[in-house]
XYZ file of C-alpha atoms in Angstrom:
755
model
C 22.974 -30.336 18.542
C 20.899 -28.077 16.568
C 20.730 -24.891 18.683
C 18.696 -22.748 16.637
C 15.995 -25.485 16.849
C 16.506 -25.468 20.609
C 16.270 -21.920 21.171
C 12.955 -22.029 18.947
C 11.263 -24.540 21.279
C 12.231 -22.781 24.247
C 10.603 -19.588 23.152
C 7.712 -21.274 21.785
C 7.200 -22.631 25.191
C 8.090 -19.191 26.868
C 4.965 -17.562 24.583
C 2.796 -20.134 26.218
C 3.103 -18.323 29.078
C 2.528 -14.955 27.604
C -0.104 -13.013 29.720
C -3.035 -13.518 27.518
C -5.240 -11.385 29.906
C -3.927 -8.538 28.097
C -7.014 -8.293 25.768
C -8.169 -5.105 24.145
C -11.459 -4.748 25.520
C -13.182 -4.504 21.817
C -10.840 -6.783 20.148
C -9.593 -10.357 19.808
C -5.910 -9.277 20.331
C -3.857 -10.606 23.180
C -0.623 -8.196 23.797
C 2.449 -10.382 24.410
C 4.114 -8.131 27.208
C 7.677 -10.223 26.928
C 10.007 -7.606 26.172
C 13.379 -8.482 24.015
C 15.970 -5.869 23.769
C 17.440 -5.133 20.428
C 20.566 -6.821 19.931
C 23.864 -4.629 19.668
C 23.801 -4.721 15.442
C 19.829 -3.448 15.494
C 20.810 -0.702 18.250
C 23.339 0.298 15.981
C 21.221 0.862 12.906
C 18.510 2.552 14.664
C 20.896 5.325 15.982
C 21.920 5.651 12.433
C 18.077 5.923 11.335
C 17.576 8.668 14.188
C 20.317 10.612 13.473
C 19.584 11.054 9.768
C 16.105 11.921 10.784
C 17.561 14.438 13.089
C 19.714 15.967 10.269
C 16.810 17.020 8.006
C 15.680 20.489 8.568
C 12.140 21.100 9.286
C 11.765 24.025 7.271
C 13.142 22.378 4.100
C 11.177 18.760 4.265
C 7.224 19.280 3.425
C 6.287 15.814 4.425
C 7.842 15.486 8.044
C 8.313 17.528 10.978
C 5.003 19.489 10.822
C 4.533 20.103 14.598
C 8.324 21.505 14.834
C 7.449 23.448 11.478
C 4.258 25.221 12.901
C 6.459 26.092 16.048
C 9.137 27.994 13.951
C 6.060 29.609 11.682
C 4.565 30.712 15.056
C 7.672 32.270 16.132
C 8.261 33.908 12.770
C 4.910 35.211 12.811
C 4.953 36.877 16.269
C 8.223 38.708 14.858
C 6.285 40.207 11.898
C 4.363 43.416 11.647
C 0.548 43.236 9.864
C 0.499 42.894 6.435
C 0.598 40.611 3.024
C 3.636 38.935 4.026
C 2.530 37.999 7.500
C -0.948 36.817 5.974
C 1.269 34.482 3.991
C 2.787 33.206 7.278
C -0.294 33.122 9.357
C -1.720 30.785 6.269
C 1.161 28.548 6.457
C 1.183 28.463 10.114
C -2.593 27.307 10.240
C -1.640 24.561 7.262
C 1.056 23.118 9.343
C -1.068 22.999 12.275
C -3.879 21.087 10.396
C -0.980 18.851 9.054
C 0.136 18.155 12.463
C -3.210 17.204 13.638
C -3.795 20.189 15.980
C -6.978 20.728 14.178
C -8.756 22.851 16.963
C -5.569 25.123 16.706
C -5.410 25.500 13.049
C -9.357 26.222 12.993
C -8.688 29.096 15.576
C -6.334 30.479 13.012
C -8.253 30.339 9.873
C -11.242 31.555 11.824
C -9.114 34.407 13.234
C -8.050 35.769 10.285
C -11.540 35.476 8.567
C -12.994 37.070 11.457
C -10.838 39.966 11.319
C -9.969 40.716 7.500
C -13.604 39.962 6.241
C -14.799 43.516 6.694
C -11.651 45.169 5.818
C -10.170 46.451 2.662
C -6.957 45.025 0.890
C -5.586 43.787 -2.405
C -7.235 40.265 -3.345
C -9.229 40.375 -0.613
C -11.733 37.706 -1.997
C -9.122 35.389 -3.228
C -7.503 35.407 -0.030
C -10.532 35.158 2.033
C -11.952 32.403 -0.330
C -8.725 30.426 0.321
C -8.968 30.675 4.025
C -12.693 29.591 4.209
C -11.801 26.517 2.193
C -9.116 25.953 4.843
C -11.626 26.333 7.258
C -13.802 23.748 5.715
C -11.137 21.266 5.157
C -10.031 21.622 8.987
C -13.803 21.197 10.188
C -14.055 18.337 7.936
C -11.121 16.852 9.365
C -12.215 17.690 13.050
C -15.229 15.871 12.380
C -13.397 12.518 10.936
C -10.974 12.692 13.825
C -14.173 12.957 16.473
C -15.905 10.240 14.887
C -14.002 8.174 12.665
C -10.590 7.988 14.346
C -10.841 8.375 18.049
C -14.790 6.718 18.127
C -13.847 4.118 14.982
C -16.159 1.596 13.523
C -15.769 -1.143 10.850
C -17.884 0.974 8.509
C -16.307 4.812 9.323
C -14.947 6.468 6.329
C -16.696 3.952 3.569
C -18.847 5.293 1.058
C -21.759 5.384 0.215
C -22.017 5.650 3.976
C -24.099 3.532 5.999
C -25.960 4.900 8.974
C -23.454 3.181 11.239
C -20.686 5.100 9.535
C -22.194 8.418 9.519
C -21.138 10.916 12.577
C -22.620 11.276 15.926
C -20.976 14.416 16.748
C -22.085 16.846 14.106
C -20.189 20.399 14.597
C -17.279 19.003 12.215
C -19.370 18.355 9.315
C -21.786 21.044 9.625
C -19.405 23.779 9.668
C -17.789 22.395 6.611
C -20.855 22.339 4.705
C -21.545 26.106 5.750
C -17.997 27.438 4.747
C -18.224 24.829 1.472
C -21.251 26.707 0.622
C -19.871 29.989 0.849
C -16.990 29.189 -1.144
C -19.212 27.383 -3.866
C -21.470 31.107 -4.090
C -17.852 32.531 -5.071
C -16.489 30.025 -7.381
C -19.509 27.316 -8.338
C -16.661 25.119 -10.466
C -14.185 24.508 -7.764
C -14.472 20.659 -7.790
C -12.644 20.059 -4.924
C -15.177 22.140 -2.897
C -17.969 20.128 -4.830
C -16.558 16.794 -4.054
C -16.206 17.472 -0.156
C -19.919 19.161 -0.025
C -21.116 15.834 -1.092
C -18.741 13.933 1.532
C -19.919 16.200 4.384
C -23.652 15.770 3.619
C -23.043 11.745 3.579
C -21.317 12.304 6.852
C -24.864 13.898 8.374
C -26.956 11.558 6.911
C -28.135 14.428 4.419
C -26.835 12.770 1.314
C -28.309 13.046 -1.841
C -31.510 14.716 -0.723
C -30.128 18.000 0.934
C -26.961 18.308 -1.778
C -27.636 21.472 -4.198
C -28.466 19.480 -7.502
C -25.902 21.368 -9.239
C -23.155 20.030 -6.952
C -24.597 16.172 -6.297
C -22.786 13.229 -7.021
C -25.524 11.515 -8.803
C -27.020 8.281 -6.760
C -26.379 6.018 -9.705
C -22.495 6.369 -9.333
C -22.628 3.892 -6.240
C -24.898 1.507 -8.179
C -22.788 -1.226 -9.270
C -22.359 -4.958 -10.295
C -24.052 -7.493 -7.708
C -20.974 -8.647 -5.194
C -21.097 -9.512 -2.110
C -20.269 -7.388 0.502
C -16.756 -7.428 2.592
C -16.096 -6.069 5.864
C -13.435 -4.647 7.708
C -12.454 -6.950 10.705
C -9.384 -5.207 11.889
C -10.872 -3.776 14.779
C -12.491 -6.845 16.219
C -8.892 -8.494 16.125
C -6.814 -5.638 17.185
C -4.671 -5.368 13.984
C -6.140 -1.925 13.070
C -2.929 0.225 13.717
C -3.634 3.614 13.845
C -0.420 5.253 11.807
C 0.330 6.952 8.591
C 1.062 5.624 5.552
C 3.162 2.610 5.493
C 3.908 -1.128 4.226
C 2.483 -4.560 5.051
C 3.851 -8.328 4.671
C 1.323 -11.085 5.216
C 3.537 -14.371 5.721
C 4.480 -16.800 8.044
C 7.102 -15.652 10.078
C 7.003 -18.199 12.785
C 6.708 -21.370 10.402
C 3.667 -22.567 12.185
C 2.070 -22.627 8.658
C -0.373 -19.768 9.393
C -0.263 -15.972 8.141
C 1.060 -13.487 10.393
C 1.272 -9.543 9.847
C 4.013 -7.277 9.800
C 3.015 -3.372 9.530
C 5.484 -0.167 9.268
C 4.549 3.660 8.895
C 6.626 5.993 7.318
C 6.614 8.163 10.859
C 9.943 8.591 12.114
C 8.897 7.743 15.850
C 6.398 4.940 14.419
C 7.408 1.803 15.302
C 7.030 -1.340 13.384
C 4.383 -3.737 14.673
C 4.100 -7.594 14.384
C 1.162 -9.716 14.899
C 1.234 -13.268 15.197
C -1.660 -15.496 13.896
C -2.677 -17.071 17.464
C -3.918 -20.264 15.140
C -7.390 -19.644 17.164
C -9.079 -17.173 14.896
C -6.958 -14.036 16.549
C -3.318 -12.463 16.908
C -1.157 -11.515 19.414
C 1.090 -8.475 19.564
C 4.472 -9.664 19.517
C 6.168 -6.634 18.449
C 7.832 -6.195 21.762
C 8.971 -9.788 21.994
C 10.975 -9.730 18.872
C 13.827 -7.305 19.435
C 12.330 -4.906 16.962
C 11.476 -2.324 19.821
C 12.885 1.187 18.430
C 13.071 0.257 14.723
C 10.866 2.881 13.036
C 9.957 4.592 10.155
C 9.468 2.828 6.572
C 6.981 3.563 3.774
C 7.264 0.120 2.521
C 8.215 -3.278 3.308
C 9.100 -6.073 0.961
C 9.683 -10.026 2.031
C 11.662 -12.939 1.063
C 14.019 -15.735 2.783
C 16.988 -14.113 1.425
C 19.441 -16.613 3.052
C 17.606 -19.787 2.324
C 17.227 -20.698 6.484
C 13.515 -21.491 5.814
C 12.353 -18.401 7.835
C 10.866 -15.262 5.992
C 12.988 -11.757 6.263
C 12.118 -8.501 4.971
C 13.537 -5.262 4.195
C 12.239 -1.451 5.380
C 12.264 1.388 2.772
C 12.791 4.661 3.855
C 13.256 8.200 2.563
C 10.474 8.120 -0.048
C 8.803 11.908 -1.092
C 11.716 13.811 1.044
C 14.415 14.099 -2.177
C 17.631 15.069 -1.076
C 16.167 14.932 2.883
C 15.699 11.378 2.462
C 18.882 9.619 2.797
C 17.476 7.764 5.437
C 19.141 3.990 5.607
C 17.046 1.299 4.553
C 16.736 -1.769 7.160
C 17.217 -5.461 6.160
C 15.956 -7.455 8.859
C 16.833 -10.969 9.229
C 14.288 -13.413 11.077
C 16.565 -15.567 13.792
C 14.222 -18.524 13.524
C 13.381 -18.280 17.269
C 10.967 -15.561 17.453
C 13.227 -12.403 17.083
C 14.612 -10.340 14.573
C 17.774 -8.565 13.689
C 18.700 -5.523 11.498
C 21.706 -6.777 9.509
C 21.667 -4.267 6.944
C 25.558 -3.333 8.110
C 27.017 -6.733 7.798
C 24.755 -7.967 4.922
C 26.404 -5.032 3.112
C 23.054 -3.404 1.849
C 23.693 0.042 3.833
C 22.602 2.809 1.828
C 21.055 6.287 2.189
C 19.353 6.842 -0.879
C 15.397 8.114 -0.949
C 13.173 5.095 -2.057
C 9.905 3.565 -1.334
C 10.307 0.264 -3.810
C 12.266 -2.597 -4.029
C 11.764 -6.451 -5.185
C 13.802 -9.772 -4.659
C 14.433 -12.115 -7.480
C 17.339 -14.454 -8.339
C 18.353 -12.555 -11.325
C 21.376 -14.772 -11.911
C 19.466 -17.996 -11.368
C 22.340 -19.379 -8.833
C 19.557 -20.489 -5.706
C 19.889 -16.944 -4.019
C 17.591 -14.067 -4.022
C 19.182 -10.772 -4.982
C 17.985 -7.411 -4.393
C 17.021 -4.512 -6.378
C 16.073 -1.163 -5.178
C 14.873 1.851 -7.079
C 15.367 4.870 -5.680
C 13.954 8.896 -6.267
C 15.831 11.111 -8.196
C 14.454 14.470 -8.851
C 15.986 18.137 -9.605
C 16.936 18.364 -6.184
C 18.980 15.170 -5.621
C 20.375 12.474 -8.101
C 20.021 8.619 -6.569
C 20.690 5.742 -9.060
C 19.564 2.421 -8.508
C 20.908 -0.452 -6.724
C 21.513 -4.235 -7.647
C 22.775 -6.090 -4.633
C 23.704 -9.926 -5.667
C 23.744 -12.147 -3.070
C 26.711 -13.839 -2.223
C 25.327 -17.046 -0.483
C 26.435 -16.187 3.098
C 24.381 -14.001 4.445
C 25.950 -10.933 2.428
C 25.577 -9.135 -0.715
C 28.216 -7.014 -3.280
C 26.794 -4.192 -5.063
C 26.579 -4.833 -9.007
C 24.901 -1.977 -10.236
C 27.206 -0.362 -12.065
C 28.337 -3.961 -14.165
C 24.287 -4.824 -14.721
C 23.785 -1.957 -16.999
C 20.484 -0.438 -15.192
C 22.160 3.227 -14.857
C 18.902 5.120 -15.575
C 17.951 8.128 -13.048
C 14.455 8.141 -12.400
C 12.045 9.212 -9.851
C 11.057 5.870 -9.440
C 8.092 4.765 -7.680
C 7.420 0.935 -8.220
C 9.535 -1.757 -9.326
C 8.761 -5.449 -10.080
C 10.097 -8.176 -11.652
C 9.025 -11.224 -14.024
C 9.783 -13.349 -16.922
C 8.320 -11.335 -19.267
C 9.967 -12.954 -22.786
C 9.569 -16.595 -21.436
C 13.469 -16.939 -21.245
C 13.241 -18.167 -17.485
C 15.585 -14.967 -16.483
C 13.382 -12.523 -14.422
C 13.193 -8.934 -16.118
C 12.777 -5.654 -14.525
C 10.093 -3.136 -15.018
C 10.422 0.515 -13.404
C 7.375 2.843 -12.936
C 8.854 6.449 -12.684
C 6.884 9.374 -11.703
C 8.264 11.731 -13.481
C 8.897 10.542 -16.861
C 8.754 7.395 -19.113
C 8.466 3.755 -17.454
C 11.716 1.298 -18.094
C 11.828 -2.182 -18.985
C 14.832 -4.066 -18.451
C 15.599 -7.347 -19.897
C 17.598 -10.040 -17.865
C 20.213 -11.222 -20.516
C 21.053 -14.329 -18.858
C 24.802 -13.713 -18.680
C 26.504 -17.039 -17.361
C 28.937 -14.703 -15.594
C 27.483 -11.870 -13.313
C 24.351 -10.054 -14.094
C 23.493 -7.903 -17.268
C 20.295 -6.193 -18.373
C 19.543 -4.203 -21.747
C 16.883 -1.463 -21.785
C 13.665 -2.343 -24.197
C 13.198 0.098 -26.713
C 10.668 2.986 -26.805
C 8.943 1.566 -29.925
C 7.614 -1.467 -27.654
C 4.847 1.343 -26.386
C 4.950 0.396 -22.843
C 6.305 3.770 -21.092
C 3.182 5.490 -20.284
C 1.776 7.174 -18.201
C 3.782 9.699 -16.794
C 3.084 10.372 -13.182
C 3.025 6.823 -12.568
C 2.999 4.606 -9.098
C 2.626 1.392 -8.499
C 3.017 -1.502 -10.872
C 3.233 -5.484 -11.201
C 3.636 -7.981 -13.598
C 0.951 -10.733 -13.747
C -0.645 -12.881 -16.219
C -4.394 -11.205 -16.030
C -5.745 -13.223 -19.278
C -4.080 -16.817 -18.206
C -2.423 -16.956 -21.430
C 0.761 -18.210 -19.969
C 2.824 -15.005 -20.745
C 3.065 -12.234 -18.201
C 1.487 -8.852 -18.574
C 2.154 -5.401 -17.178
C -0.061 -3.196 -14.735
C 1.223 0.509 -13.913
C -0.788 2.567 -11.858
C -1.331 6.713 -12.669
C -1.092 8.958 -10.254
C -2.628 12.675 -10.293
C -0.520 15.326 -10.638
C 0.716 17.959 -8.586
C -1.420 20.727 -10.559
C -4.850 18.981 -9.263
C -5.848 17.111 -6.942
C -7.731 13.251 -6.612
C -10.326 15.081 -5.360
C -10.515 17.238 -8.542
C -9.601 14.669 -11.136
C -12.526 12.313 -9.586
C -14.892 15.233 -10.030
C -13.761 16.073 -13.532
C -13.918 12.596 -14.621
C -17.307 12.356 -13.041
C -18.703 15.372 -14.633
C -17.053 13.710 -18.148
C -15.239 16.919 -18.823
C -13.086 16.866 -21.735
C -8.954 17.428 -20.165
C -6.271 15.814 -22.188
C -4.566 15.317 -19.372
C -7.029 12.931 -18.016
C -5.256 10.056 -20.205
C -2.150 10.207 -18.411
C -3.801 10.066 -14.970
C -5.530 6.595 -16.124
C -3.573 2.914 -15.614
C -2.206 0.951 -18.430
C -2.800 -2.276 -18.877
C 0.098 -4.006 -21.223
C -0.951 -7.481 -22.654
C 2.118 -9.703 -23.775
C 1.357 -10.926 -26.909
C 4.099 -13.629 -26.355
C 6.266 -12.265 -29.777
C 8.346 -9.672 -27.972
C 5.471 -7.161 -28.314
C 2.779 -5.992 -26.055
C -0.308 -4.283 -26.681
C -2.080 -1.216 -24.333
C -5.629 -2.716 -23.692
C -6.701 -0.400 -20.855
C -9.604 1.053 -22.248
C -11.169 -2.393 -23.961
C -10.563 -3.992 -20.507
C -12.419 -0.869 -18.882
C -10.075 0.909 -17.042
C -10.820 4.235 -18.112
C -10.764 5.842 -14.916
C -8.007 8.207 -13.174
C -7.660 6.397 -10.070
C -4.423 8.610 -8.500
C -3.393 5.509 -7.089
C -0.467 5.077 -4.431
C -0.801 1.677 -3.077
C -1.797 -1.400 -5.025
C -2.156 -4.909 -5.185
C -3.581 -8.075 -7.155
C -5.212 -11.440 -6.020
C -8.290 -13.578 -6.704
C -11.195 -12.464 -4.626
C -13.669 -14.907 -6.247
C -11.562 -17.889 -6.837
C -12.279 -17.826 -10.296
C -8.493 -18.431 -11.278
C -8.422 -14.678 -12.726
C -6.392 -12.056 -10.842
C -8.547 -9.172 -9.418
C -6.699 -6.125 -8.236
C -7.369 -3.279 -5.375
C -6.218 0.419 -5.984
C -5.426 2.367 -2.656
C -6.093 6.077 -3.563
C -5.319 9.337 -2.773
C -2.458 11.921 -2.656
C -1.227 14.308 0.553
C -3.623 16.507 0.615
C -6.316 16.507 3.061
C -8.369 17.592 0.136
C -7.943 13.846 -1.658
C -10.280 11.567 0.502
C -11.379 9.716 -2.831
C -12.535 6.153 -2.468
C -10.310 3.113 -2.609
C -11.297 1.291 -5.610
C -11.748 -2.764 -6.241
C -11.828 -4.401 -9.808
C -12.765 -7.583 -10.411
C -11.375 -9.486 -13.359
C -14.331 -10.991 -15.910
C -12.695 -14.196 -17.268
C -9.391 -12.376 -18.554
C -11.453 -10.095 -20.685
C -12.381 -6.918 -18.731
C -12.305 -5.537 -15.296
C -15.430 -4.507 -13.503
C -15.305 -2.294 -10.815
C -17.119 -3.980 -7.646
C -15.763 -1.024 -5.191
C -19.134 0.297 -3.911
C -21.413 -3.307 -4.076
C -18.088 -5.056 -2.004
C -17.902 -2.459 0.569
C -14.085 -1.216 -0.491
C -15.014 2.501 -0.759
C -12.892 3.776 2.125
C -11.922 7.467 1.655
C -8.988 7.752 3.798
C -5.720 7.676 1.908
C -4.313 4.227 0.809
C -1.043 2.653 0.783
C 0.241 -0.780 1.110
C -2.015 -3.752 0.059
C -2.096 -7.287 0.708
C -3.810 -10.311 -0.567
C -3.564 -13.416 1.810
C -5.891 -16.334 2.922
C -5.400 -15.286 6.895
C -7.519 -17.553 8.090
C -6.685 -20.662 5.487
C -10.417 -21.150 4.437
C -9.473 -20.902 1.110
C -10.086 -17.533 -0.267
C -7.947 -14.425 0.366
C -8.641 -11.614 2.956
C -7.063 -7.992 2.000
C -5.278 -5.943 4.441
C -4.896 -1.967 3.418
C -2.558 0.318 5.402
C -4.184 3.785 5.711
C -3.036 7.098 6.604
C -1.550 9.942 4.758
C 1.741 12.022 4.762
C 1.399 14.625 7.532
C 2.187 13.786 11.067
C -1.757 14.468 12.034
C -3.177 12.497 8.883
C -3.166 8.969 10.293
C -6.172 6.360 10.444
C -6.701 2.938 11.296
C -5.892 -0.107 8.790
C -8.633 -2.162 7.284
C -8.799 -6.233 6.911
C -11.399 -7.265 4.660
C -12.487 -10.598 5.408
C -13.451 -12.469 2.080
C -17.328 -13.933 2.526
C -17.160 -15.284 -1.359
C -13.935 -16.797 -2.699
C -14.365 -20.174 -0.731
C -17.867 -20.386 -3.281
C -15.329 -21.843 -5.757
C -12.832 -24.429 -5.533
C -8.811 -23.682 -4.355
C -5.586 -24.799 -3.555
C -2.815 -23.314 -1.397
C 0.545 -24.344 -2.071
C 3.820 -23.897 -0.205
C 6.737 -24.331 -2.671
C 10.211 -25.132 -0.618
C 12.985 -24.640 -3.321
C 16.429 -26.829 -3.181
C 18.634 -25.813 -6.287
C 16.746 -22.629 -6.955
C 16.077 -20.245 -3.969
C 13.908 -21.260 -0.654
C 11.072 -18.925 -1.276
C 10.518 -20.159 -4.553
C 10.171 -16.779 -5.765
C 9.773 -16.885 -9.350
C 8.347 -20.071 -9.810
C 5.525 -20.700 -12.232
C 2.582 -22.915 -11.449
C 0.025 -24.026 -13.845
C -2.799 -25.586 -13.090
C -4.914 -27.351 -15.771
C -8.317 -27.923 -14.724
C -11.801 -28.836 -16.529
C -14.799 -26.488 -15.645
C -18.097 -26.854 -17.448
C -17.072 -29.226 -19.664
C -13.881 -27.156 -20.890
C -10.227 -27.655 -19.964
C -8.206 -24.673 -19.108
C -5.060 -23.562 -17.379
C -4.662 -21.088 -14.518
C -1.208 -19.374 -13.967
C 0.503 -18.273 -10.700
C 3.938 -16.828 -10.487
C 5.139 -17.304 -7.051
C 5.901 -13.398 -5.486
C 4.613 -10.874 -3.047
C 2.549 -8.796 -5.981
C 2.986 -5.390 -6.800
C 5.531 -2.824 -5.715
C 3.590 -1.396 -3.021
C 2.301 -4.112 -0.652
C 3.337 -7.574 0.415
C 1.320 -10.702 -0.694
C 1.887 -13.863 0.880
C 4.431 -16.351 -0.711
C 2.108 -18.740 -0.390
C 0.450 -19.727 -3.671
C -3.329 -19.289 -2.714
C -4.659 -20.366 -6.489
C -8.528 -20.003 -7.636
C -9.610 -22.975 -9.473
C -13.492 -21.770 -10.026
C -15.652 -24.951 -10.403
C -13.030 -27.485 -11.365
C -13.600 -30.708 -9.087
C -9.989 -31.856 -9.337
C -6.410 -30.150 -10.921
C -5.834 -32.632 -13.846
C -2.373 -31.635 -13.836
C -0.281 -29.257 -11.628
C 3.184 -28.216 -12.943
C 5.660 -26.173 -11.191
C 8.453 -24.799 -13.184
C 10.976 -24.057 -10.501
C 13.326 -20.953 -11.099
C 16.586 -22.326 -11.564
C 19.172 -22.349 -14.778
C 17.896 -26.091 -15.798
C 14.019 -24.836 -15.224
C 13.312 -27.750 -13.472
C 9.758 -29.035 -13.671
C 7.497 -31.071 -11.412
C 4.239 -32.720 -12.595
C 1.510 -33.755 -10.513
C -1.661 -35.722 -11.766
C -5.305 -35.791 -10.715
C -4.885 -33.501 -7.603
C -7.609 -32.849 -5.118
C -9.052 -29.421 -4.657
C -9.841 -27.156 -1.561
C -6.454 -28.351 0.174
C -3.318 -26.724 1.628
C 0.029 -28.725 0.517
C 3.425 -28.597 0.388
C 5.557 -29.109 -2.481
C 9.544 -29.376 -1.936
C 11.894 -29.069 -5.257
C 12.905 -32.836 -6.380
C 10.201 -34.756 -4.507
C 7.864 -36.857 -6.006
C 4.879 -36.386 -3.836
C 2.719 -33.587 -2.840
C 2.430 -33.330 1.280
C -0.837 -32.153 2.769
C 0.035 -29.886 5.435
C -3.098 -30.980 7.876
C -3.719 -26.911 8.347
C -7.270 -26.073 9.240
C -9.456 -23.113 8.836
C -9.889 -20.992 11.274
C -12.689 -18.792 12.235
C -11.832 -14.974 13.045
C -13.044 -13.928 16.453
C -15.563 -11.187 15.780
C -16.450 -9.094 18.651
C -18.737 -5.987 18.607
C -16.735 -2.825 17.867
C -19.498 -0.551 17.729
C -19.377 3.749 16.764
C -19.002 6.059 19.894
């Protein structure tokens, strides 16, 4: 008897009896009230994770324990006599209150200071009062966001240029922000941050552009873009608009019913991981309580794969990012038990470590049919933490082979991806470094063990300094995988400042280091930086990022989730459409993607199985009070072109078929071309579905469909005259393609109105 299958059947039957009357009033979400207690292994890891968090000194770690730090600063402030030193503590206290989400209290602190000292004389008075007034402006603006966009959220909140539906009903926050921003700009008219915030504040009140002083106005022409259909956020209607801080997302089929589910994390140490199961009727069921994951918290990023080849998708939770030597918080390897529950198997699998990270990649580096795990850690002058390579033993455990691999370079790594850059069949590794040169390691394809060699600097793919998300993909469909690496604003200037400097076309030698890089693979071992000719010249301050095919033309587009921890940095997330593999055009505002809340993990996936990719983006900042609701943009345009969705099942290669290359040869408008797709989860920050979702343009059939499986023999499967617009499954070694019979869903869209 296959007890796993019996358990799965029992669980499915049980869930049918879940209380489907627990609908959110304003959403299509159903909450399953079944509670499954975490098992012993999971509870053990929960204890270790919470102990690691509790060991952190709240006065030393900037991005965590803001409430506790505010309490300690208040005590310190109360024990001090009036004077310059106390003023600094008052300022820090107000900042921590704001970061903790106690906005009214922060306003009171800054207002009291401003009112008490504005008529008094003291050294650097103008400079100090200016800074307090700026924080007042930011605090009032955040107050307006909380009252109008968080507590009374709708699907157009904070998406610029703001529609009337997205404008604020409660106007106090933005009105007061305008008052203080105007005062600040009278003193320093060249403060780009204040200029930017002034425009945003007027937008929230419906006063943009007419009421914005001309010298500070962001021209309306900035929002005029290419004609592109507007995507709409339906996360609220579906109840999957998780309201947390920054975090990760995996979009995939966790229960093996063919339809794609949503797994979401947030890096807050008390923030529960959330699991939403596709109900196959146009909605989602919150199954978090039924999974055995209650109490599993934290995690800035998630990466998923079937690491044990049992046919069920597992995932790893990555923790400790940004906390440097305080980031010694264990990651969690979560096994899918196949019965609707999950278990934290970090300890038994041998991948336990306490290194700060947000990025990892699953790949079969030695092509033995089992996925290995590479984790890139963050090293700085406050702590040195090397990368980790865990080789899969094929029995549910891993062995740390980092030193043997040759990957010993230390860096503040914010992104990692793998791909076969030299077409030898073995996956290579590209590392994005926040405070140094980016690195490429070629896989030597050793017969015994795993060995890498670092590519020389002369390859010219080490920029930009201060990079973040990265990925490997074939953007121009020439059969050679290219490299994209995002840029990030450095500590000297916020994302808002960079945004305005770029808008004003100001000369700044540092701007080049803040623009992304697109490195075209020439197919001969060299790369060419084609960023400028591809139209990627704007500094983006990207944190999360991912790619997919918005319009099913067969060329890969990308979404850049932007911002930095500062409350000032509410700059628009960006969407770029690939124009036939030659350039990228900005469709941010025409497409409705210009969300100004901080963006993190991004996932592309065909959630309703209608043939086009929808986009789930995790929003929210690094501080306790900088939360926001996640978004799900429904695709209204992709199925105007043809497509095919392919589920691959490896036999000699890894079960997930990660690393498999798919080549679709199509005829379109009388011309024959190839569309290339590599199976994986996309970028280093976000989790696309492992379902190969391939756009085919106007092709009426696929002339030949070739699968190159990721094994040592590079086994190939070839199929001819494959019909388009269907969901199929291909198993390694099978001679036929199997139709899955999956039918499109219609998302439930209920009223989710403002205020």
